[in-house]
Short mmCIF file of C-alpha atoms in Angstrom, two decimals:
data_model
loop_
_atom_site.label_atom_id
_atom_site.label_comp_id
_atom_site.label_asym_id
_atom_site.label_seq_id
_atom_site.Cartn_x
_atom_site.Cartn_y
_atom_site.Cartn_z
CA MET A 1345 135.80 136.20 64.41
CA ARG A 1346 135.39 134.58 61.28
CA GLU A 1347 132.16 133.11 59.97
CA ILE A 1348 131.13 129.90 58.85
CA HIS A 1349 127.68 129.75 56.95
CA VAL A 1350 125.52 126.64 57.35
CA SER A 1351 124.74 125.62 53.82
CA ALA A 1352 129.28 125.35 53.55
CA ILE A 1353 128.67 122.95 56.91
CA THR A 1354 125.85 121.38 54.87
CA ASP A 1355 127.87 120.62 51.92
CA ALA A 1356 130.88 119.53 54.05
CA VAL A 1357 129.08 116.75 55.80
CA LYS A 1358 126.63 115.55 52.76
CA LYS A 1359 130.48 115.06 50.06
CA LEU A 1360 131.92 113.52 53.64
CA CYS A 1361 128.72 110.64 54.08
CA MET A 1362 128.81 110.88 50.56
CA GLU A 1363 132.44 109.04 50.53
CA ALA A 1364 132.88 107.86 53.31
CA ASN A 1365 130.00 104.82 52.15
CA LEU A 1366 131.32 104.47 49.57
CA GLU A 1367 134.93 104.81 49.21
CA LEU A 1368 137.27 103.04 52.48
CA GLU A 1369 139.57 105.14 53.92
CA PRO A 1370 143.71 104.13 52.65
CA ASP A 1371 144.34 103.09 56.23
CA MET A 1372 141.07 100.84 56.05
CA LEU A 1373 142.59 99.29 52.27
CA ARG A 1374 146.38 98.57 53.83
CA ALA A 1375 145.09 96.94 57.32
CA PHE A 1376 143.38 94.43 54.78
CA ASP A 1377 147.07 94.26 53.10
CA ARG A 1378 148.59 93.02 56.48
CA ALA A 1379 145.80 90.56 57.33
CA LEU A 1380 146.50 88.58 54.10
CA GLN A 1381 150.34 88.64 54.74
CA ARG A 1382 150.19 86.66 57.98
CA GLU A 1383 146.22 85.30 57.30
CA ARG A 1384 147.36 81.25 58.40
CA SER A 1385 143.49 80.16 57.38
CA PRO A 1386 142.52 79.72 54.25
CA ALA A 1387 138.36 80.66 54.79
CA GLY A 1388 139.87 83.90 56.30
CA LYS A 1389 142.36 84.95 53.60
CA GLN A 1390 139.28 84.31 51.24
CA VAL A 1391 137.04 86.72 53.30
CA LEU A 1392 140.10 89.37 53.67
CA GLN A 1393 140.36 89.23 49.83
CA ILE A 1394 135.93 90.36 49.10
CA LEU A 1395 136.46 92.13 51.67
CA LYS A 1396 138.65 93.75 49.34
CA ASP A 1397 137.60 93.25 46.34
CA ASN A 1398 133.71 94.82 47.61
CA ALA A 1399 136.11 98.04 48.90
CA GLU A 1400 137.00 98.73 45.38
CA MET A 1401 133.49 97.02 43.63
CA ALA A 1402 131.99 100.04 46.29
CA ARG A 1403 134.52 102.81 44.79
CA THR A 1404 133.53 101.96 41.35
CA LYS A 1405 130.21 101.09 40.64
CA LEU A 1406 129.49 103.58 43.71
CA ILE A 1407 127.36 100.86 45.25
CA PRO A 1408 127.88 101.20 49.37
CA TYR A 1409 130.17 98.67 51.09
CA CYS A 1410 127.81 98.24 53.19
CA GLN A 1411 123.74 97.55 52.97
CA ASP A 1412 124.08 99.19 56.54
CA THR A 1413 125.22 102.60 55.55
CA GLY A 1414 124.67 103.80 59.79
CA PHE A 1415 124.40 106.17 61.92
CA VAL A 1416 125.82 110.07 62.09
CA VAL A 1417 128.40 110.21 64.51
CA CYS A 1418 129.36 113.08 64.04
CA PHE A 1419 132.25 115.47 66.27
CA VAL A 1420 132.82 119.14 65.85
CA GLU A 1421 135.36 121.44 66.98
CA LEU A 1422 133.91 124.68 66.66
CA GLY A 1423 137.01 126.87 66.78
CA GLN A 1424 135.87 129.15 69.42
CA ASP A 1425 136.54 132.62 66.80
CA VAL A 1426 134.26 130.99 64.44
CA HIS A 1427 130.73 132.36 64.35
CA VAL A 1428 128.08 130.44 62.68
CA VAL A 1429 125.74 132.68 60.49
CA GLY A 1430 122.67 131.35 58.57
CA GLY A 1431 120.84 128.59 60.75
CA GLY A 1432 122.10 126.93 63.99
CA LEU A 1433 124.86 124.01 63.44
CA ASP A 1434 123.30 120.93 64.47
CA GLU A 1435 120.17 121.12 61.60
CA ALA A 1436 122.88 121.94 59.64
CA ILE A 1437 124.62 118.73 59.30
CA ASN A 1438 120.92 116.87 59.65
CA GLU A 1439 120.04 118.34 56.12
CA GLY A 1440 123.74 117.67 55.19
CA VAL A 1441 123.04 113.86 56.16
CA ARG A 1442 119.93 114.26 54.45
CA GLN A 1443 120.91 115.02 51.69
CA GLY A 1444 123.49 112.91 51.37
CA TYR A 1445 121.90 109.56 52.02
CA LYS A 1446 118.84 110.53 49.03
CA GLU A 1447 121.60 111.86 46.56
CA GLY A 1448 123.96 109.26 47.33
CA TYR A 1449 121.26 105.99 48.03
CA LEU A 1450 122.41 105.09 50.96
CA ARG A 1451 119.63 103.23 52.95
CA ALA A 1452 118.36 105.26 55.60
CA SER A 1453 118.04 102.95 58.91
CA ILE A 1454 116.81 105.68 61.37
CA VAL A 1455 113.68 105.22 63.51
CA ARG A 1456 112.39 108.44 65.00
CA SER A 1457 111.40 105.91 68.91
CA PRO A 1458 112.46 103.31 69.88
CA PHE A 1459 109.26 102.32 70.31
CA ASP A 1460 107.18 102.53 67.26
CA ARG A 1461 110.19 101.82 65.42
CA VAL A 1462 108.86 104.42 62.56
CA ASN A 1463 111.46 104.86 59.68
CA THR A 1464 112.52 109.07 59.66
CA GLY A 1465 113.40 107.85 56.03
CA ASP A 1466 116.10 109.74 55.62
CA ASN A 1467 119.07 108.84 57.62
CA THR A 1468 118.16 111.74 60.23
CA PRO A 1469 119.13 112.35 62.92
CA ALA A 1470 122.38 112.71 63.58
CA VAL A 1471 124.26 111.86 66.89
CA ILE A 1472 126.30 115.12 67.03
CA HIS A 1473 128.91 115.89 69.28
CA VAL A 1474 130.85 119.32 69.93
CA ASP A 1475 133.60 120.43 71.55
CA ILE A 1476 135.04 124.39 71.53
CA VAL A 1477 138.76 124.82 70.88
CA PRO A 1478 140.91 127.35 70.20
CA GLY A 1479 141.17 129.20 66.79
CA ALA A 1480 139.20 130.36 63.48
CA THR A 1481 138.04 126.78 61.70
CA LEU A 1482 135.67 124.61 62.24
CA GLY A 1483 136.77 120.21 62.17
CA ILE A 1484 134.07 117.89 61.15
CA MET A 1485 134.67 114.37 61.79
CA VAL A 1486 132.28 112.04 60.12
CA MET A 1487 131.53 108.57 61.47
CA ALA A 1488 128.90 105.82 59.33
CA LYS A 1489 128.67 103.96 62.37
CA GLY A 1490 127.13 100.48 61.84
CA GLY A 1491 124.47 99.47 63.78
CA GLY A 1492 125.43 95.11 64.31
CA CYS A 1493 128.47 95.73 65.75
CA GLU A 1494 127.54 99.33 67.55
CA ASN A 1495 124.68 96.17 69.67
CA ARG A 1496 128.23 94.26 71.09
CA SER A 1497 129.62 98.09 72.34
CA LYS A 1498 129.89 98.11 76.21
CA TYR A 1499 131.28 99.23 79.38
CA LYS A 1500 131.82 98.37 82.76
CA MET A 1501 132.62 100.58 85.86
CA LEU A 1502 135.35 98.11 86.94
CA THR A 1503 136.81 99.15 90.71
CA PRO A 1504 140.56 101.08 91.39
CA ALA A 1505 141.39 97.79 92.76
CA GLU A 1506 141.47 95.74 89.29
CA GLY A 1507 143.47 97.94 87.94
CA LEU A 1508 145.16 97.46 85.08
CA ALA A 1509 145.30 94.00 84.48
CA GLY A 1510 141.14 93.51 85.41
CA VAL A 1511 140.69 96.56 82.03
CA LYS A 1512 142.84 94.19 79.75
CA GLU A 1513 140.68 91.17 80.97
CA TRP A 1514 137.57 92.78 80.34
CA ILE A 1515 138.51 94.36 76.91
CA ILE A 1516 139.06 91.03 75.73
CA GLU A 1517 136.07 89.95 77.30
CA CYS A 1518 134.43 92.39 74.84
CA VAL A 1519 135.67 90.97 71.85
CA LYS A 1520 134.95 87.34 73.27
CA THR A 1521 131.51 88.60 73.52
CA ALA A 1522 131.43 89.98 69.89
CA GLY A 1523 132.26 87.23 68.09
CA PRO A 1524 131.41 87.17 65.02
CA ASP A 1525 128.75 88.43 65.28
CA ALA A 1526 129.89 92.03 64.91
CA CYS A 1527 131.44 91.94 61.41
CA PRO A 1528 135.68 90.58 62.25
CA PRO A 1529 137.94 92.14 61.71
CA LEU A 1530 136.97 94.87 64.35
CA ILE A 1531 138.58 97.56 65.80
CA LEU A 1532 138.08 98.54 69.17
CA GLY A 1533 137.20 101.45 70.07
CA VAL A 1534 138.42 102.22 74.47
CA GLY A 1535 137.56 104.95 76.47
CA ILE A 1536 139.53 104.58 79.91
CA GLY A 1537 138.69 107.16 82.68
CA GLY A 1538 136.11 109.95 83.07
CA THR A 1539 132.81 109.69 83.74
CA PHE A 1540 129.94 107.24 82.20
CA GLU A 1541 129.43 108.99 79.26
CA LYS A 1542 132.70 110.24 79.11
CA ALA A 1543 134.68 107.00 78.25
CA ALA A 1544 131.97 106.38 75.95
CA ILE A 1545 132.39 109.33 73.96
CA LEU A 1546 136.12 108.41 73.99
CA SER A 1547 135.67 105.22 73.06
CA LYS A 1548 134.10 106.08 69.71
CA LYS A 1549 136.37 109.65 69.27
CA ALA A 1550 138.94 107.20 69.86
CA LEU A 1551 137.90 105.13 66.05
CA PHE A 1552 139.06 108.00 64.05
CA ARG A 1553 142.68 107.96 64.35
CA GLU A 1554 144.49 106.23 61.64
CA LEU A 1555 143.93 102.18 61.94
CA GLY A 1556 148.09 100.66 62.02
CA SER A 1557 149.41 104.10 63.33
CA PRO A 1558 151.09 104.72 66.88
CA ASN A 1559 149.18 105.79 70.21
CA PRO A 1560 150.95 108.77 71.11
CA ASP A 1561 151.30 107.41 74.77
CA PRO A 1562 154.35 104.88 74.52
CA GLN A 1563 152.77 103.39 77.36
CA LEU A 1564 149.31 103.23 75.61
CA ASP A 1565 150.61 102.46 72.44
CA ALA A 1566 151.85 98.90 74.53
CA LEU A 1567 148.89 98.40 76.06
CA GLU A 1568 147.28 98.80 72.52
CA LYS A 1569 149.62 95.75 71.24
CA GLU A 1570 149.63 93.76 73.80
CA LEU A 1571 146.09 93.68 73.32
CA LEU A 1572 145.82 93.68 69.66
CA ASP A 1573 147.68 90.09 69.98
CA ARG A 1574 146.03 88.32 72.58
CA ALA A 1575 142.33 89.36 70.94
CA ASN A 1576 144.12 87.60 67.35
CA ARG A 1577 145.05 85.12 69.57
CA LEU A 1578 141.75 83.90 70.32
CA GLY A 1579 140.93 82.56 66.58
CA ILE A 1580 137.89 84.24 65.83
CA GLY A 1581 138.79 85.64 62.24
CA PRO A 1582 138.10 86.90 59.24
CA GLN A 1583 133.05 86.55 59.33
CA GLY A 1584 134.32 84.54 62.57
CA TYR A 1585 135.21 81.47 60.45
CA GLY A 1586 138.33 81.22 62.13
CA GLY A 1587 141.38 82.43 61.28
CA ASP A 1588 143.75 85.04 63.44
CA THR A 1589 142.83 88.17 61.75
CA THR A 1590 140.19 88.95 64.97
CA ALA A 1591 140.77 92.56 64.65
CA PHE A 1592 142.25 95.81 62.54
CA GLY A 1593 143.35 97.54 66.02
CA VAL A 1594 143.26 98.72 69.29
CA HIS A 1595 142.96 102.22 69.65
CA ILE A 1596 142.75 103.86 73.36
CA LEU A 1597 142.07 106.75 74.68
CA THR A 1598 141.89 108.21 78.70
CA TYR A 1599 140.74 110.56 80.86
CA PRO A 1600 141.82 111.29 84.76
CA CYS A 1601 138.91 109.97 86.90
CA HIS A 1602 137.60 110.16 90.75
CA ILE A 1603 138.96 108.59 93.05
CA THR A 1604 136.47 105.77 93.57
CA SER A 1605 136.52 104.64 90.01
CA LEU A 1606 137.55 102.78 86.84
CA PRO A 1607 135.48 103.38 83.54
CA VAL A 1608 136.49 101.76 81.11
CA ALA A 1609 133.94 101.92 77.09
CA VAL A 1610 134.61 99.69 74.31
CA THR A 1611 132.85 100.86 70.99
CA ILE A 1612 132.95 97.93 68.30
CA GLU A 1613 133.94 98.24 65.01
CA CYS A 1614 133.41 96.47 61.81
CA HIS A 1615 135.76 96.22 59.06
CA ALA A 1616 134.21 98.56 57.62
CA HIS A 1617 135.05 100.94 59.17
CA ARG A 1618 133.58 104.36 57.49
CA HIS A 1619 134.88 107.40 58.69
CA LYS A 1620 135.81 110.57 56.70
CA ASP A 1621 137.21 114.21 57.90
CA VAL A 1622 137.03 117.91 56.90
CA THR A 1623 138.88 121.68 58.55
CA LEU A 1624 136.37 124.36 57.16
CA MET B 1147 116.39 70.11 43.00
CA SER B 1148 119.35 68.39 44.26
CA VAL B 1149 122.51 69.50 45.48
CA THR B 1150 125.90 68.85 43.29
CA THR B 1151 129.08 69.66 43.58
CA ALA B 1152 131.07 71.31 41.69
CA PRO B 1153 134.52 70.92 40.09
CA ASP B 1154 135.69 73.32 42.13
CA GLY B 1155 134.30 72.06 45.19
CA ILE B 1156 132.03 74.25 46.37
CA LYS B 1157 128.03 72.50 47.09
CA GLU B 1158 125.55 73.97 44.50
CA VAL B 1159 122.06 74.09 45.83
CA GLY B 1160 118.60 75.24 44.32
CA THR B 1161 115.61 76.44 45.16
CA PRO B 1162 112.97 75.60 47.15
CA LEU B 1163 115.09 72.98 49.37
CA SER B 1164 114.38 69.80 50.61
CA ASP B 1165 115.50 67.21 53.92
CA ALA B 1166 117.43 64.92 51.24
CA ASP B 1167 119.16 68.92 49.85
CA VAL B 1168 119.28 69.90 53.61
CA VAL B 1169 121.43 66.83 54.97
CA SER B 1170 123.97 66.60 52.41
CA LEU B 1171 124.91 70.54 53.79
CA ARG B 1172 127.42 70.51 56.36
CA ALA B 1173 129.05 73.29 58.27
CA GLY B 1174 131.72 74.39 56.91
CA ASP B 1175 130.36 73.44 53.41
CA ARG B 1176 131.36 76.44 50.84
CA VAL B 1177 127.62 76.85 48.33
CA ARG B 1178 126.28 78.45 45.81
CA ILE B 1179 122.67 78.85 45.86
CA THR B 1180 120.83 79.39 43.01
CA GLY B 1181 116.90 79.90 43.26
CA VAL B 1182 114.56 82.34 44.84
CA LEU B 1183 115.47 83.48 48.49
CA TYR B 1184 113.80 86.34 50.59
CA THR B 1185 114.60 88.72 52.76
CA ALA B 1186 112.94 89.95 55.84
CA ARG B 1187 114.55 91.57 58.90
CA ASP B 1188 114.05 92.55 62.64
CA ALA B 1189 110.82 94.26 61.13
CA ALA B 1190 108.76 91.53 59.02
CA HIS B 1191 109.44 88.87 61.30
CA GLY B 1192 107.68 90.51 64.22
CA ARG B 1193 104.51 91.37 61.34
CA LEU B 1194 104.76 87.39 60.34
CA PHE B 1195 105.45 86.18 63.84
CA PRO B 1196 101.87 87.04 65.62
CA LEU B 1197 100.32 85.17 62.51
CA ILE B 1198 101.47 82.53 62.83
CA GLU B 1199 100.52 82.47 66.84
CA ARG B 1200 97.65 82.71 65.57
CA GLY B 1201 97.97 80.05 62.51
CA GLU B 1202 96.92 82.41 59.94
CA LYS B 1203 97.76 82.47 56.73
CA LEU B 1204 101.43 84.52 56.34
CA PRO B 1205 102.70 86.92 53.10
CA ILE B 1206 104.76 84.22 51.86
CA GLU B 1207 104.99 80.72 51.44
CA VAL B 1208 107.87 79.68 53.09
CA ARG B 1209 108.23 75.29 52.93
CA GLY B 1210 110.80 74.91 51.40
CA GLN B 1211 112.01 78.12 51.50
CA ILE B 1212 114.95 80.62 52.58
CA ILE B 1213 115.04 83.33 54.48
CA TYR B 1214 118.17 86.58 53.73
CA TYR B 1215 117.99 88.80 56.64
CA THR B 1216 119.40 91.76 54.87
CA GLY B 1217 117.76 95.22 54.77
CA PRO B 1218 120.01 96.32 51.18
CA SER B 1219 120.32 100.16 50.65
CA PRO B 1220 118.16 101.78 47.75
CA ALA B 1221 119.39 101.06 43.77
CA ARG B 1222 120.66 103.27 41.47
CA PRO B 1223 118.80 103.77 37.92
CA GLY B 1224 119.43 100.93 36.30
CA ASP B 1225 120.34 99.03 39.17
CA ILE B 1226 118.71 96.03 40.12
CA VAL B 1227 119.68 96.73 43.93
CA GLY B 1228 121.65 98.96 45.95
CA SER B 1229 124.65 97.21 48.58
CA ILE B 1230 122.58 93.71 50.07
CA GLY B 1231 125.03 92.26 52.99
CA PRO B 1232 123.66 89.92 55.97
CA THR B 1233 122.08 91.10 58.91
CA THR B 1234 122.65 89.76 62.59
CA GLY B 1235 120.70 86.22 62.28
CA GLY B 1236 120.95 85.92 65.48
CA ARG B 1237 118.20 88.73 66.41
CA MET B 1238 115.48 86.38 64.66
CA ASP B 1239 116.42 83.48 66.81
CA LYS B 1240 113.49 85.07 68.54
CA PHE B 1241 111.00 83.93 65.17
CA THR B 1242 113.49 81.01 63.83
CA PRO B 1243 112.03 78.36 65.75
CA ALA B 1244 108.57 78.86 64.69
CA LEU B 1245 109.17 79.40 60.86
CA LEU B 1246 111.61 76.06 60.94
CA LYS B 1247 108.49 74.26 62.27
CA LEU B 1248 106.44 76.24 58.86
CA GLY B 1249 108.41 74.06 56.93
CA LEU B 1250 111.19 76.93 56.56
CA LYS B 1251 114.59 75.12 54.95
CA GLY B 1252 117.14 77.74 55.48
CA THR B 1253 117.79 81.33 56.62
CA ILE B 1254 121.35 83.58 55.66
CA GLY B 1255 122.80 86.04 57.86
CA LYS B 1256 125.58 86.47 59.80
CA GLY B 1257 126.38 86.02 63.31
CA ALA B 1258 125.55 83.06 65.90
CA ARG B 1259 122.40 81.64 66.69
CA SER B 1260 120.70 80.76 69.82
CA GLU B 1261 120.22 76.85 71.86
CA ALA B 1262 117.09 76.80 70.77
CA VAL B 1263 117.56 77.70 66.87
CA LYS B 1264 120.51 75.44 66.57
CA GLU B 1265 117.67 72.93 67.97
CA ALA B 1266 115.75 73.22 65.92
CA LEU B 1267 117.57 73.10 62.64
CA LYS B 1268 118.00 69.61 63.89
CA LEU B 1269 114.01 68.48 64.81
CA TYR B 1270 112.70 69.94 60.99
CA LYS B 1271 116.25 69.49 59.02
CA ALA B 1272 116.73 73.29 58.12
CA VAL B 1273 120.76 74.94 57.90
CA TYR B 1274 121.13 78.75 58.83
CA PHE B 1275 123.87 79.67 55.96
CA GLY B 1276 126.31 83.33 56.39
CA ALA B 1277 127.09 85.65 53.50
CA ILE B 1278 129.68 87.54 54.49
CA GLY B 1279 128.75 90.88 56.22
CA GLY B 1280 130.00 93.36 54.79
CA ALA B 1281 130.04 92.33 51.49
CA GLY B 1282 127.00 93.71 50.51
CA ALA B 1283 128.52 95.69 46.97
CA VAL B 1284 130.06 92.02 45.90
CA LEU B 1285 126.72 89.78 47.01
CA SER B 1286 124.65 92.50 45.13
CA ARG B 1287 125.92 91.20 41.89
CA PHE B 1288 124.07 87.77 42.29
CA VAL B 1289 120.89 88.99 42.29
CA LYS B 1290 119.20 89.35 39.00
CA LYS B 1291 115.03 90.45 40.29
CA LEU B 1292 114.00 91.74 42.56
CA GLU B 1293 110.55 92.84 44.14
CA ILE B 1294 108.41 93.84 47.25
CA VAL B 1295 106.42 91.39 48.04
CA ALA B 1296 104.97 92.53 51.66
CA TYR B 1297 104.76 95.49 53.77
CA ALA B 1298 105.99 97.71 51.37
CA ASP B 1299 106.22 100.99 53.63
CA LEU B 1300 108.31 98.96 56.01
CA GLY B 1301 111.11 100.33 53.37
CA THR B 1302 114.51 98.66 53.92
CA GLU B 1303 112.41 96.37 56.09
CA ALA B 1304 110.24 95.07 53.66
CA ILE B 1305 109.75 91.02 52.60
CA ARG B 1306 111.23 91.15 49.19
CA ARG B 1307 111.83 88.41 46.85
CA LEU B 1308 114.99 87.76 45.30
CA GLU B 1309 115.77 85.82 42.33
CA VAL B 1310 119.73 85.21 43.45
CA GLU B 1311 121.99 83.13 40.82
CA ASN B 1312 125.00 81.63 42.46
CA PHE B 1313 125.26 83.30 44.87
CA PRO B 1314 128.09 83.32 47.41
CA VAL B 1315 127.08 81.27 51.26
CA MET B 1316 128.92 79.13 53.94
CA VAL B 1317 127.23 76.58 56.14
CA ILE B 1318 127.07 77.49 59.37
CA ASN B 1319 125.04 75.54 61.20
CA ASP B 1320 124.11 72.16 59.99
CA SER B 1321 121.25 69.84 60.16
CA TYR B 1322 123.75 67.71 62.74
CA GLY B 1323 124.24 70.66 65.09
CA GLY B 1324 127.56 71.33 62.71
CA ASP B 1325 128.89 74.75 64.00
CA LEU B 1326 131.67 76.32 61.80
CA TYR B 1327 132.36 79.23 63.42
CA GLN B 1328 133.06 76.70 67.36
CA ASP B 1329 135.04 74.25 64.82
CA GLY B 1330 136.35 77.11 63.62
CA MET B 1331 137.62 79.29 66.23
CA LYS B 1332 138.40 76.69 68.20
CA ALA B 1333 141.44 75.34 64.73
CA TYR B 1334 142.95 79.00 64.64
CA ALA B 1335 142.51 79.86 68.89
CA ARG B 1336 146.56 79.86 70.31
CA GLU B 1337 146.09 78.83 73.98
CA ASP B 1338 147.77 81.78 75.37
CA ALA B 1339 145.19 84.43 74.19
#
């Protein structure tokens, strides 16, 4: 049994939170460059260029890319041969968020109750999903999830009769209703199958795949490309000012489902797609 | 102060705004704002609204002013402000017509507004500007001074008075019913989408 002390988890989460908000991952920067090459709209091009400059300024001047430094969504892959010692896993993660948001001058955006709306002051707690996996390592994936785009995320239970065609139409409908509000260019995380909650979790997890990389399943890869092309034909464009770049990518994960069901969840992610991961 | 057009084609606007300033702005115009902006988002609007309903005095004078929907991130030592991009304007739709009726001339956010707000922009002569969502680091550089003027307990959602120079925005909804989001989408939509 390999022991991992909670302090190592706290340190890792703290670092990931700070880095995620200040340094966009290379896959995002490449997406801006690809879009700049094909965007026809002058206003859209200008937005893309400013966002690229914004990423550079965030990195060099240590000012968060977006003032909404997000709800920390954490996916943990805990090896079954790992023993976490010195405290609880959730508290170790939350302590990392607490330290990272304070020391990184990141915004506290979480309220303690949906009703009294009092800010917790340190951006805790995180939303934590844990999977137990074979092995003796601990993987931590962190996303700083913006609220504006999250508000446009959707779930729908389709019928098996509606099938693939129904799934496609509804995903495109999600892009239309997200419109300019969710800070396009968007990335769509899509979870299809499972149950109500499984589809939603898959739609978040799908966002961690490297942007621009193919889906390992050739059929899903073709579906992603078709949906991305259709999304970009809507004309919404960067910031909704009109243009060819409404979305940077569509990432789909699927799971077996019940004979009665065809659940589909879409997490809407903005261009401030801040994700980092580490393996301990 | 009047609206002028700079050699680069961008309109330059100073605050406070008059009706004459507002009617010279059209959807799709690029604009640089110099002067004062007040920040307010969900929680601050939630406190202002009951005061308006009761006809009580607001903690800020809104006549002729611009409200910027934003909740900045904390400033690092030596900086005026942290990241300060716009939040979604539509969440303030419920409160906006009442503020426009009091003489508010502009709001800055991102994302679409309701029909009621667009009608109120026409009725009371006001404009909705878009700043680039997610460009909070770049936008921080146009803020020259910041002070909290009300509801400090709300943290990032407190009302702040910003002094800005050449703050870059686009006119999304003008006082004639013009809508950049609708025009832009129509111009680039392809039939087979």
